[in-house]
C-alpha cells in the first residue's frame, strides 16, 4: 500500500454503487432468495389443494382454503383469541417492564446495573420447554404454587387455560421487553431531564412529556418481540392451555395432513404482523429490535 | 429528574416483586431437579441427587449440547458476516429501497416461528432435497441476522462517517480504513450482536423442529424428546438448572467487553 | 493492487457462502435425496411393488431409521438402555435415527424420502402403503416373525390382500384411568368421560389427536347400536357426525387434552385430571411415583395401537433394513424395547426375557381374550374399511380437519 493516493482511491472509490452492491449482494440474496422465496412458495401453496387419498399436494388453483377458514366459526374465533392473547401478553410485559427498567436505569446505583441486567437475562438460558413445564407446577389447580399463595386470600389458582397461557407467555417474553426499554432509558440524556426539572416540571410531568416519547421506539421494539412471539406460539398452549388452543396449534396440526390449509391459516398472522411493522416503521422501532 | 423518596421506594418494591416473578419458576426448576418424582408433579415427593449424577454421565445431553453449540456458532458466524455487510451498506450509502431493508431484515424474527418454520421446511423438502444440518444453520442464521445488524448499525450511526473520512484523507484505502478504523470501533457492538445471535439460536425450538435434518438433535430437541416420551423428565430440569448456572459466563463476557459505552444499550 | 483489493472485498462478501460450506461440511451425513420415488404406479395391485426376494446379504454399512422416541436407543438417553450398539457391532450397519412426535409427522417425513425403515402406528400404515411409500415385506427373510403373536399378524393395518407390509412391534390399549382420591368407585365404562352430567366436569382428559374420534365411535357402538358402526375407523357421514357431536359435547367436560405422557402422568398424579383416556405405561409410571391412580379397560371396548416396522419402497440399504426389522423383533430386543417404552411386546418369546417377570401379565401381552375388543388404530379411507360398498366413508384428511376445528 505504498502507491499514491490516487491509486488508493481507485476502483471502489470511483464506483460507490458497486461498492455498496458488493456489500449488499450476499445478505440480500440470502434474505430475498432464502426467506422471501420460501414465504412466497408457502403462500402460493395456500391456493392449492390436497389429495384426499394420498395426502399429497395437488397444484390446482382455488380459494377453497380461505373460504373454509372464514366460514368455520371455530377458526376465526381462534384468530381473535390468539390476537387477544398476544395483545394481553404485550400489555402485561409493558406494565412490568417499564417500572422495572426505570428502576434499573434511573433509580438503582449505577454500579448495580450490570448485575441487574444479568439477572434479567438469566431466565433466557433456562430452556423454553423447561420453563413452560415449571409453569405447570405454578398454575396447577389446588396444589400449585400460585394456588398455595392465593389460598390465604380465599382464592384459587388460575389453572390451565386462557389465563395460564397469558401468564406463561408473559413470563417467557418479558426479558425481550425489559432489555430494549432499559437500553432506551439509559440512553436518555441527563441534561434533558434536568432541563425539564429546571423548567419547573415535576417528575410525573417529566415522565409523561419527556421520558415516554423518547423511549417509545424501544417500547415498540419490545412489543414486536412479545406480540409476534405470542402470536406464533403453540407449544405453550399444548402444555398449560388446558383445552384452549391458539392459531399456531391449527397450523401445527394441519401442516402435515393439509399443507395448503395450514399455509392459508399462516397468512393471517403474517398479515397482522406486516401491518403492525408498517405502522411502527416510522418510529424507528425496527432498528431497536 | 429528581424522584421523591417515596416513589423510589415504590419502584424498588415493584422491582423486587418483578424479580420474584422472574425467579420463582427458576427455583421450581432447581427444586424439581432434586425431586424423586419422575413426572415433575408438584409438590415434590422426596429429595434425591440421582438425576444430577445421571445427567452428568448422560452422553445424549453432552452430544446435544455440542450440536447446539456448533449450530449456534455456525449460525452466528453467518449472521455476523451478513449483518455486518448489510449494516455497512445502510449506514454509509443511500440507495433506492434502503428504507425497506430494515423491514425485510426484521421479518424473520417478527413473523411467528411456525410460519418461518413451515415456509423453510416446505422449500427445503419439496425443492432442495430434504433437511440436513445445513438447512438448520441456514434457518437459524436467517433470524439471527437482525440482532447483529441492529447492534452494528446503532454503533455506526453514533460513530458517524467523520473518522472514516479522516482515515481516507490520510491516505488509507477502503479496506485499510475498515480494518484499522471502522472495525475496531465496532468490535463491542459486533460482540454484543454475536452473543445475542448465539442465545437466540441456542434455545430455539419451533423453527428447529421444522428444519433440522435426520439425527440432528439440538439441546431443545433433546429436551422435547425427553419430556414427551421416556421417563426421565427430572434430568431435563438438571440440564436447565445447569444452563442457568453456565449462563453467567456469556453474560459476564458481554458485560466486560461491551463496557465502553452504554453496554446494555448495545445488548439488544 | 486493484485486483488484490477487489479480491479482498469479494472474499468478504463471499465469506458468508464459505461459512455455509464450512458448517455444511461438519454435518458428515448427506441426505441421499432419492425422493423421486414415483415409478409410474404400475403395480396397482400390490402398492409399493413386490417384496425383496432375498437372500439378505452383506449390509450396506448404514440404515436410516424413522421411529417413535424410545424405540431406537443407543445408550445416549440412559447408558443402560442400548440395543443399537450391539446391532451395529453385529451387522456393521450404522444406525442413523430421526424420531417423530406424531403419526402425521412420520408420514410427512417418509414422503420426503431417504429412509429405510419406519416404526409406523396403525393410523399411518395404510397411508404409507397406499401412498406407495413402503414395500411388502418378505416374512421368510425375517426369522423373528415366526414367534410373533398370531393375533398381530396379517391385520387390517399391516397387510393388504394377504400381503404383509411389516413386522409387528408391540401394542397397547387405550384405557380409562382415574385418580383414586377423586374417583372413589372403580370405573369400567367411558360414560363418565362422555356424559354431559358427569360429576367430573372440568377434570376429564382425552387424547389430542384426530384418531380420538374413533374412541367416540367405540362408545357409540355400545350406546347407540342403531347407528350401525361396525368398525370405528369406517364411519360414513351420519356415523361420523354423531361421533363429532359426542366429542363436541365432551369438550365441555374436558380440563386438558394430552399428547405427551409426562403431562398426562403429572395431571393424573396431581389430581388436576380426575378421569380420562390413558395408556398402561402412564398408569404404571404414576403408580411408581406414588400416585393414587388406577386404570382399566372399559366394557364398551377400546381403541388401541399396534406399531409395525415397515421398509421404505425406495430403501437404498435393503439388506441392513431387513437385518434391522429382524433384530428389533427378536425376543431379547423386543423385551428390552417393550419394557423401556411400556407396551406389550409382539414376540411371544420376549415374555421370558423381561427383567420384570410380571411384565407380560401386567401388559396383557399374550392374553388373546383381552385384545378381542381392542380396535387397533387404522387409517380411515373413502373406501370403507369394514367392507361396505354402498356408502363412502370419511377419509383421514377430513378426520384431521374436523378434529382441528373441534379443538380450535
mmCIF file of N, CA, C and O in Angstrom, chain C residues 314-375:
data_model
loop_
_atom_site.group_PDB
_atom_site.id
_atom_site.type_symbol
_atom_site.label_atom_id
_atom_site.label_comp_id
_atom_site.label_asym_id
_atom_site.label_seq_id
_atom_site.Cartn_x
_atom_site.Cartn_y
_atom_site.Cartn_z
ATOM 1 N N UNK C 314 -38.269 -47.127 -1.562
ATOM 2 C CA UNK C 314 -37.023 -46.834 -2.279
ATOM 3 C C UNK C 314 -35.803 -47.008 -1.365
ATOM 4 O O UNK C 314 -34.819 -46.305 -1.515
ATOM 5 N N UNK C 315 -35.908 -47.946 -0.429
ATOM 6 C CA UNK C 315 -34.803 -48.159 0.511
ATOM 7 C C UNK C 315 -33.498 -48.423 -0.232
ATOM 8 O O UNK C 315 -33.411 -49.307 -1.093
ATOM 9 N N UNK C 316 -32.477 -47.646 0.129
ATOM 10 C CA UNK C 316 -31.174 -47.798 -0.528
ATOM 11 C C UNK C 316 -30.321 -48.813 0.217
ATOM 12 O O UNK C 316 -29.274 -49.210 -0.264
ATOM 13 N N UNK C 317 -30.769 -49.216 1.409
ATOM 14 C CA UNK C 317 -29.975 -50.147 2.231
ATOM 15 C C UNK C 317 -30.835 -51.339 2.623
ATOM 16 O O UNK C 317 -31.071 -51.594 3.798
ATOM 17 N N UNK C 318 -31.303 -52.063 1.619
ATOM 18 C CA UNK C 318 -32.312 -53.091 1.859
ATOM 19 C C UNK C 318 -31.802 -54.216 2.753
ATOM 20 O O UNK C 318 -32.544 -54.735 3.587
ATOM 21 N N UNK C 319 -30.547 -54.586 2.632
ATOM 22 C CA UNK C 319 -30.036 -55.670 3.476
ATOM 23 C C UNK C 319 -29.998 -55.254 4.940
ATOM 24 O O UNK C 319 -30.419 -55.996 5.825
ATOM 25 N N UNK C 320 -29.484 -54.036 5.178
ATOM 26 C CA UNK C 320 -29.468 -53.535 6.552
ATOM 27 C C UNK C 320 -30.893 -53.363 7.082
ATOM 28 O O UNK C 320 -31.163 -53.591 8.256
ATOM 29 N N UNK C 321 -31.806 -52.969 6.212
ATOM 30 C CA UNK C 321 -33.199 -52.790 6.627
ATOM 31 C C UNK C 321 -33.781 -54.117 7.112
ATOM 32 O O UNK C 321 -34.404 -54.187 8.173
ATOM 33 N N UNK C 322 -33.565 -55.180 6.357
ATOM 34 C CA UNK C 322 -34.071 -56.491 6.774
ATOM 35 C C UNK C 322 -33.396 -56.952 8.066
ATOM 36 O O UNK C 322 -34.023 -57.534 8.943
ATOM 37 N N UNK C 323 -32.088 -56.694 8.158
ATOM 38 C CA UNK C 323 -31.380 -57.067 9.384
ATOM 39 C C UNK C 323 -31.993 -56.338 10.586
ATOM 40 O O UNK C 323 -32.155 -56.903 11.660
ATOM 41 N N UNK C 324 -32.343 -55.058 10.382
ATOM 42 C CA UNK C 324 -32.902 -54.286 11.500
ATOM 43 C C UNK C 324 -34.272 -54.806 11.920
ATOM 44 O O UNK C 324 -34.521 -55.033 13.102
ATOM 45 N N UNK C 325 -35.185 -55.009 10.958
ATOM 46 C CA UNK C 325 -36.537 -55.417 11.352
ATOM 47 C C UNK C 325 -36.518 -56.793 12.030
ATOM 48 O O UNK C 325 -37.322 -57.062 12.921
ATOM 49 N N UNK C 326 -35.571 -57.629 11.605
ATOM 50 C CA UNK C 326 -35.471 -58.925 12.271
ATOM 51 C C UNK C 326 -34.921 -58.757 13.690
ATOM 52 O O UNK C 326 -35.438 -59.327 14.649
ATOM 53 N N UNK C 327 -33.894 -57.920 13.791
ATOM 54 C CA UNK C 327 -33.240 -57.710 15.087
ATOM 55 C C UNK C 327 -34.207 -57.120 16.109
ATOM 56 O O UNK C 327 -34.306 -57.581 17.246
ATOM 57 N N UNK C 328 -34.939 -56.096 15.707
ATOM 58 C CA UNK C 328 -35.792 -55.362 16.654
ATOM 59 C C UNK C 328 -36.988 -56.215 17.094
ATOM 60 O O UNK C 328 -37.559 -56.003 18.153
ATOM 61 N N UNK C 329 -37.354 -57.207 16.269
ATOM 62 C CA UNK C 329 -38.475 -58.078 16.635
ATOM 63 C C UNK C 329 -38.010 -59.352 17.325
ATOM 64 O O UNK C 329 -38.810 -60.186 17.711
ATOM 65 N N UNK C 330 -36.690 -59.519 17.484
ATOM 66 C CA UNK C 330 -36.179 -60.734 18.115
ATOM 67 C C UNK C 330 -36.470 -60.694 19.624
ATOM 68 O O UNK C 330 -36.579 -59.615 20.195
ATOM 69 N N UNK C 331 -36.608 -61.873 20.245
ATOM 70 C CA UNK C 331 -37.118 -61.923 21.623
ATOM 71 C C UNK C 331 -36.428 -60.987 22.617
ATOM 72 O O UNK C 331 -37.106 -60.220 23.303
ATOM 73 N N UNK C 332 -35.090 -61.001 22.669
ATOM 74 C CA UNK C 332 -34.459 -60.236 23.749
ATOM 75 C C UNK C 332 -34.564 -58.732 23.494
ATOM 76 O O UNK C 332 -34.794 -57.940 24.407
ATOM 77 N N UNK C 333 -34.425 -58.310 22.243
ATOM 78 C CA UNK C 333 -34.517 -56.881 21.937
ATOM 79 C C UNK C 333 -35.956 -56.408 22.102
ATOM 80 O O UNK C 333 -36.230 -55.350 22.678
ATOM 81 N N UNK C 334 -36.887 -57.213 21.606
ATOM 82 C CA UNK C 334 -38.300 -56.879 21.746
ATOM 83 C C UNK C 334 -38.673 -56.696 23.219
ATOM 84 O O UNK C 334 -39.426 -55.784 23.582
ATOM 85 N N UNK C 335 -38.101 -57.553 24.069
ATOM 86 C CA UNK C 335 -38.358 -57.444 25.509
ATOM 87 C C UNK C 335 -37.807 -56.135 26.058
ATOM 88 O O UNK C 335 -38.472 -55.437 26.832
ATOM 89 N N UNK C 336 -36.590 -55.785 25.639
ATOM 90 C CA UNK C 336 -35.981 -54.541 26.128
ATOM 91 C C UNK C 336 -36.797 -53.320 25.724
ATOM 92 O O UNK C 336 -37.067 -52.443 26.536
ATOM 93 N N UNK C 337 -37.178 -53.262 24.446
ATOM 94 C CA UNK C 337 -37.931 -52.114 23.948
ATOM 95 C C UNK C 337 -39.259 -52.009 24.680
ATOM 96 O O UNK C 337 -39.666 -50.936 25.123
ATOM 97 N N UNK C 338 -39.943 -53.159 24.798
ATOM 98 C CA UNK C 338 -41.266 -53.148 25.403
ATOM 99 C C UNK C 338 -41.195 -52.642 26.844
ATOM 100 O O UNK C 338 -42.021 -51.837 27.272
ATOM 101 N N UNK C 339 -40.171 -53.059 27.581
ATOM 102 C CA UNK C 339 -40.056 -52.625 28.976
ATOM 103 C C UNK C 339 -39.686 -51.142 29.078
ATOM 104 O O UNK C 339 -40.195 -50.422 29.926
ATOM 105 N N UNK C 340 -38.800 -50.725 28.198
ATOM 106 C CA UNK C 340 -38.366 -49.326 28.247
ATOM 107 C C UNK C 340 -39.514 -48.401 27.875
ATOM 108 O O UNK C 340 -39.755 -47.387 28.510
ATOM 109 N N UNK C 341 -40.229 -48.780 26.825
ATOM 110 C CA UNK C 341 -41.281 -47.902 26.319
ATOM 111 C C UNK C 341 -42.580 -48.084 27.094
ATOM 112 O O UNK C 341 -43.362 -47.151 27.246
ATOM 113 N N UNK C 342 -42.816 -49.275 27.601
ATOM 114 C CA UNK C 342 -44.057 -49.530 28.323
ATOM 115 C C UNK C 342 -45.184 -49.972 27.413
ATOM 116 O O UNK C 342 -46.174 -49.273 27.251
ATOM 117 N N UNK C 343 -45.002 -51.110 26.766
ATOM 118 C CA UNK C 343 -46.051 -51.640 25.891
ATOM 119 C C UNK C 343 -45.952 -53.151 25.886
ATOM 120 O O UNK C 343 -44.962 -53.721 26.331
ATOM 121 N N UNK C 344 -46.993 -53.786 25.365
ATOM 122 C CA UNK C 344 -46.963 -55.240 25.285
ATOM 123 C C UNK C 344 -46.069 -55.655 24.126
ATOM 124 O O UNK C 344 -46.224 -55.151 23.024
ATOM 125 N N UNK C 345 -45.109 -56.568 24.359
ATOM 126 C CA UNK C 345 -44.228 -56.984 23.260
ATOM 127 C C UNK C 345 -44.996 -57.777 22.212
ATOM 128 O O UNK C 345 -46.056 -58.334 22.498
ATOM 129 N N UNK C 346 -44.455 -57.851 21.004
ATOM 130 C CA UNK C 346 -45.144 -58.587 19.941
ATOM 131 C C UNK C 346 -44.600 -60.007 19.824
ATOM 132 O O UNK C 346 -45.239 -60.871 19.241
ATOM 133 N N UNK C 347 -43.408 -60.213 20.368
ATOM 134 C CA UNK C 347 -42.780 -61.514 20.231
ATOM 135 C C UNK C 347 -43.097 -62.374 21.457
ATOM 136 O O UNK C 347 -42.789 -62.001 22.594
ATOM 137 N N UNK C 348 -43.712 -63.533 21.210
ATOM 138 C CA UNK C 348 -44.170 -64.381 22.318
ATOM 139 C C UNK C 348 -43.014 -64.784 23.226
ATOM 140 O O UNK C 348 -43.160 -64.885 24.438
ATOM 141 N N UNK C 349 -41.833 -64.984 22.636
ATOM 142 C CA UNK C 349 -40.698 -65.427 23.434
ATOM 143 C C UNK C 349 -40.085 -64.309 24.276
ATOM 144 O O UNK C 349 -39.277 -64.556 25.163
ATOM 145 N N UNK C 350 -40.468 -63.071 23.962
ATOM 146 C CA UNK C 350 -39.928 -61.925 24.714
ATOM 147 C C UNK C 350 -40.347 -61.980 26.169
ATOM 148 O O UNK C 350 -39.645 -61.491 27.057
ATOM 149 N N UNK C 351 -41.509 -62.599 26.431
ATOM 150 C CA UNK C 351 -42.060 -62.585 27.781
ATOM 151 C C UNK C 351 -41.159 -63.304 28.793
ATOM 152 O O UNK C 351 -41.197 -63.008 29.974
ATOM 153 N N UNK C 352 -40.346 -64.253 28.312
ATOM 154 C CA UNK C 352 -39.446 -64.953 29.236
ATOM 155 C C UNK C 352 -38.213 -64.121 29.549
ATOM 156 O O UNK C 352 -37.442 -64.457 30.437
ATOM 157 N N UNK C 353 -37.990 -63.068 28.787
ATOM 158 C CA UNK C 353 -36.725 -62.349 28.876
ATOM 159 C C UNK C 353 -36.828 -60.976 29.516
ATOM 160 O O UNK C 353 -35.848 -60.248 29.613
ATOM 161 N N UNK C 354 -38.022 -60.586 29.945
ATOM 162 C CA UNK C 354 -38.152 -59.275 30.569
ATOM 163 C C UNK C 354 -37.551 -59.304 31.966
ATOM 164 O O UNK C 354 -37.554 -60.350 32.634
ATOM 165 N N UNK C 355 -37.018 -58.162 32.435
ATOM 166 C CA UNK C 355 -36.413 -58.142 33.765
ATOM 167 C C UNK C 355 -37.493 -58.242 34.837
ATOM 168 O O UNK C 355 -37.291 -58.852 35.873
ATOM 169 N N UNK C 356 -38.653 -57.616 34.570
ATOM 170 C CA UNK C 356 -39.784 -57.740 35.483
ATOM 171 C C UNK C 356 -40.582 -58.956 35.026
ATOM 172 O O UNK C 356 -41.145 -58.971 33.939
ATOM 173 N N UNK C 357 -40.599 -60.000 35.840
ATOM 174 C CA UNK C 357 -41.218 -61.251 35.395
ATOM 175 C C UNK C 357 -42.724 -61.137 35.206
ATOM 176 O O UNK C 357 -43.350 -61.923 34.512
ATOM 177 N N UNK C 358 -43.299 -60.105 35.848
ATOM 178 C CA UNK C 358 -44.743 -59.915 35.708
ATOM 179 C C UNK C 358 -45.107 -59.021 34.526
ATOM 180 O O UNK C 358 -46.267 -58.720 34.302
ATOM 181 N N UNK C 359 -44.073 -58.584 33.803
ATOM 182 C CA UNK C 359 -44.289 -57.561 32.793
ATOM 183 C C UNK C 359 -45.380 -57.937 31.791
ATOM 184 O O UNK C 359 -46.319 -57.180 31.539
ATOM 185 N N UNK C 360 -45.266 -59.123 31.217
ATOM 186 C CA UNK C 360 -46.215 -59.510 30.168
ATOM 187 C C UNK C 360 -47.637 -59.647 30.717
ATOM 188 O O UNK C 360 -48.607 -59.349 30.035
ATOM 189 N N UNK C 361 -47.745 -60.083 31.964
ATOM 190 C CA UNK C 361 -49.068 -60.185 32.569
ATOM 191 C C UNK C 361 -49.655 -58.788 32.749
ATOM 192 O O UNK C 361 -50.814 -58.552 32.423
ATOM 193 N N UNK C 362 -48.828 -57.896 33.265
ATOM 194 C CA UNK C 362 -49.330 -56.553 33.539
ATOM 195 C C UNK C 362 -49.745 -55.829 32.249
ATOM 196 O O UNK C 362 -50.659 -55.035 32.245
ATOM 197 N N UNK C 363 -49.073 -56.157 31.154
ATOM 198 C CA UNK C 363 -49.426 -55.512 29.872
ATOM 199 C C UNK C 363 -50.298 -56.415 28.984
ATOM 200 O O UNK C 363 -50.547 -56.093 27.826
ATOM 201 N N UNK C 364 -50.732 -57.553 29.502
ATOM 202 C CA UNK C 364 -51.619 -58.478 28.792
ATOM 203 C C UNK C 364 -51.051 -58.939 27.450
ATOM 204 O O UNK C 364 -51.789 -59.059 26.461
ATOM 205 N N UNK C 365 -49.731 -59.176 27.402
ATOM 206 C CA UNK C 365 -49.073 -59.428 26.121
ATOM 207 C C UNK C 365 -49.694 -60.577 25.321
ATOM 208 O O UNK C 365 -49.986 -60.440 24.145
ATOM 209 N N UNK C 366 -49.895 -61.707 25.977
ATOM 210 C CA UNK C 366 -50.367 -62.864 25.222
ATOM 211 C C UNK C 366 -51.829 -63.196 25.484
ATOM 212 O O UNK C 366 -52.308 -64.272 25.139
ATOM 213 N N UNK C 367 -52.536 -62.276 26.103
ATOM 214 C CA UNK C 367 -53.907 -62.517 26.542
ATOM 215 C C UNK C 367 -54.881 -62.249 25.390
ATOM 216 O O UNK C 367 -55.446 -61.172 25.263
ATOM 217 N N UNK C 368 -55.065 -63.246 24.522
ATOM 218 C CA UNK C 368 -55.856 -63.063 23.301
ATOM 219 C C UNK C 368 -57.247 -62.515 23.593
ATOM 220 O O UNK C 368 -57.770 -61.671 22.861
ATOM 221 N N UNK C 369 -57.817 -62.999 24.705
ATOM 222 C CA UNK C 369 -59.172 -62.583 25.070
ATOM 223 C C UNK C 369 -59.226 -61.068 25.308
ATOM 224 O O UNK C 369 -60.149 -60.375 24.873
ATOM 225 N N UNK C 370 -58.185 -60.581 25.986
ATOM 226 C CA UNK C 370 -58.107 -59.159 26.341
ATOM 227 C C UNK C 370 -58.151 -58.272 25.100
ATOM 228 O O UNK C 370 -58.759 -57.218 25.098
ATOM 229 N N UNK C 371 -57.488 -58.702 24.027
ATOM 230 C CA UNK C 371 -57.350 -57.855 22.836
ATOM 231 C C UNK C 371 -58.525 -57.977 21.891
ATOM 232 O O UNK C 371 -58.578 -57.281 20.878
ATOM 233 N N UNK C 372 -59.495 -58.876 22.212
ATOM 234 C CA UNK C 372 -60.611 -59.124 21.283
ATOM 235 C C UNK C 372 -61.417 -57.881 20.978
ATOM 236 O O UNK C 372 -61.830 -57.655 19.846
ATOM 237 N N UNK C 373 -61.699 -57.053 22.017
ATOM 238 C CA UNK C 373 -62.489 -55.848 21.735
ATOM 239 C C UNK C 373 -61.614 -54.583 21.718
ATOM 240 O O UNK C 373 -62.067 -53.494 22.025
ATOM 241 N N UNK C 374 -60.353 -54.783 21.361
ATOM 242 C CA UNK C 374 -59.474 -53.627 21.162
ATOM 243 C C UNK C 374 -59.383 -53.357 19.658
ATOM 244 O O UNK C 374 -59.021 -54.236 18.883
ATOM 245 N N UNK C 375 -59.791 -52.159 19.268
ATOM 246 C CA UNK C 375 -59.766 -51.799 17.855
ATOM 247 C C UNK C 375 -58.492 -51.021 17.578
ATOM 248 O O UNK C 375 -58.364 -49.860 17.963
#
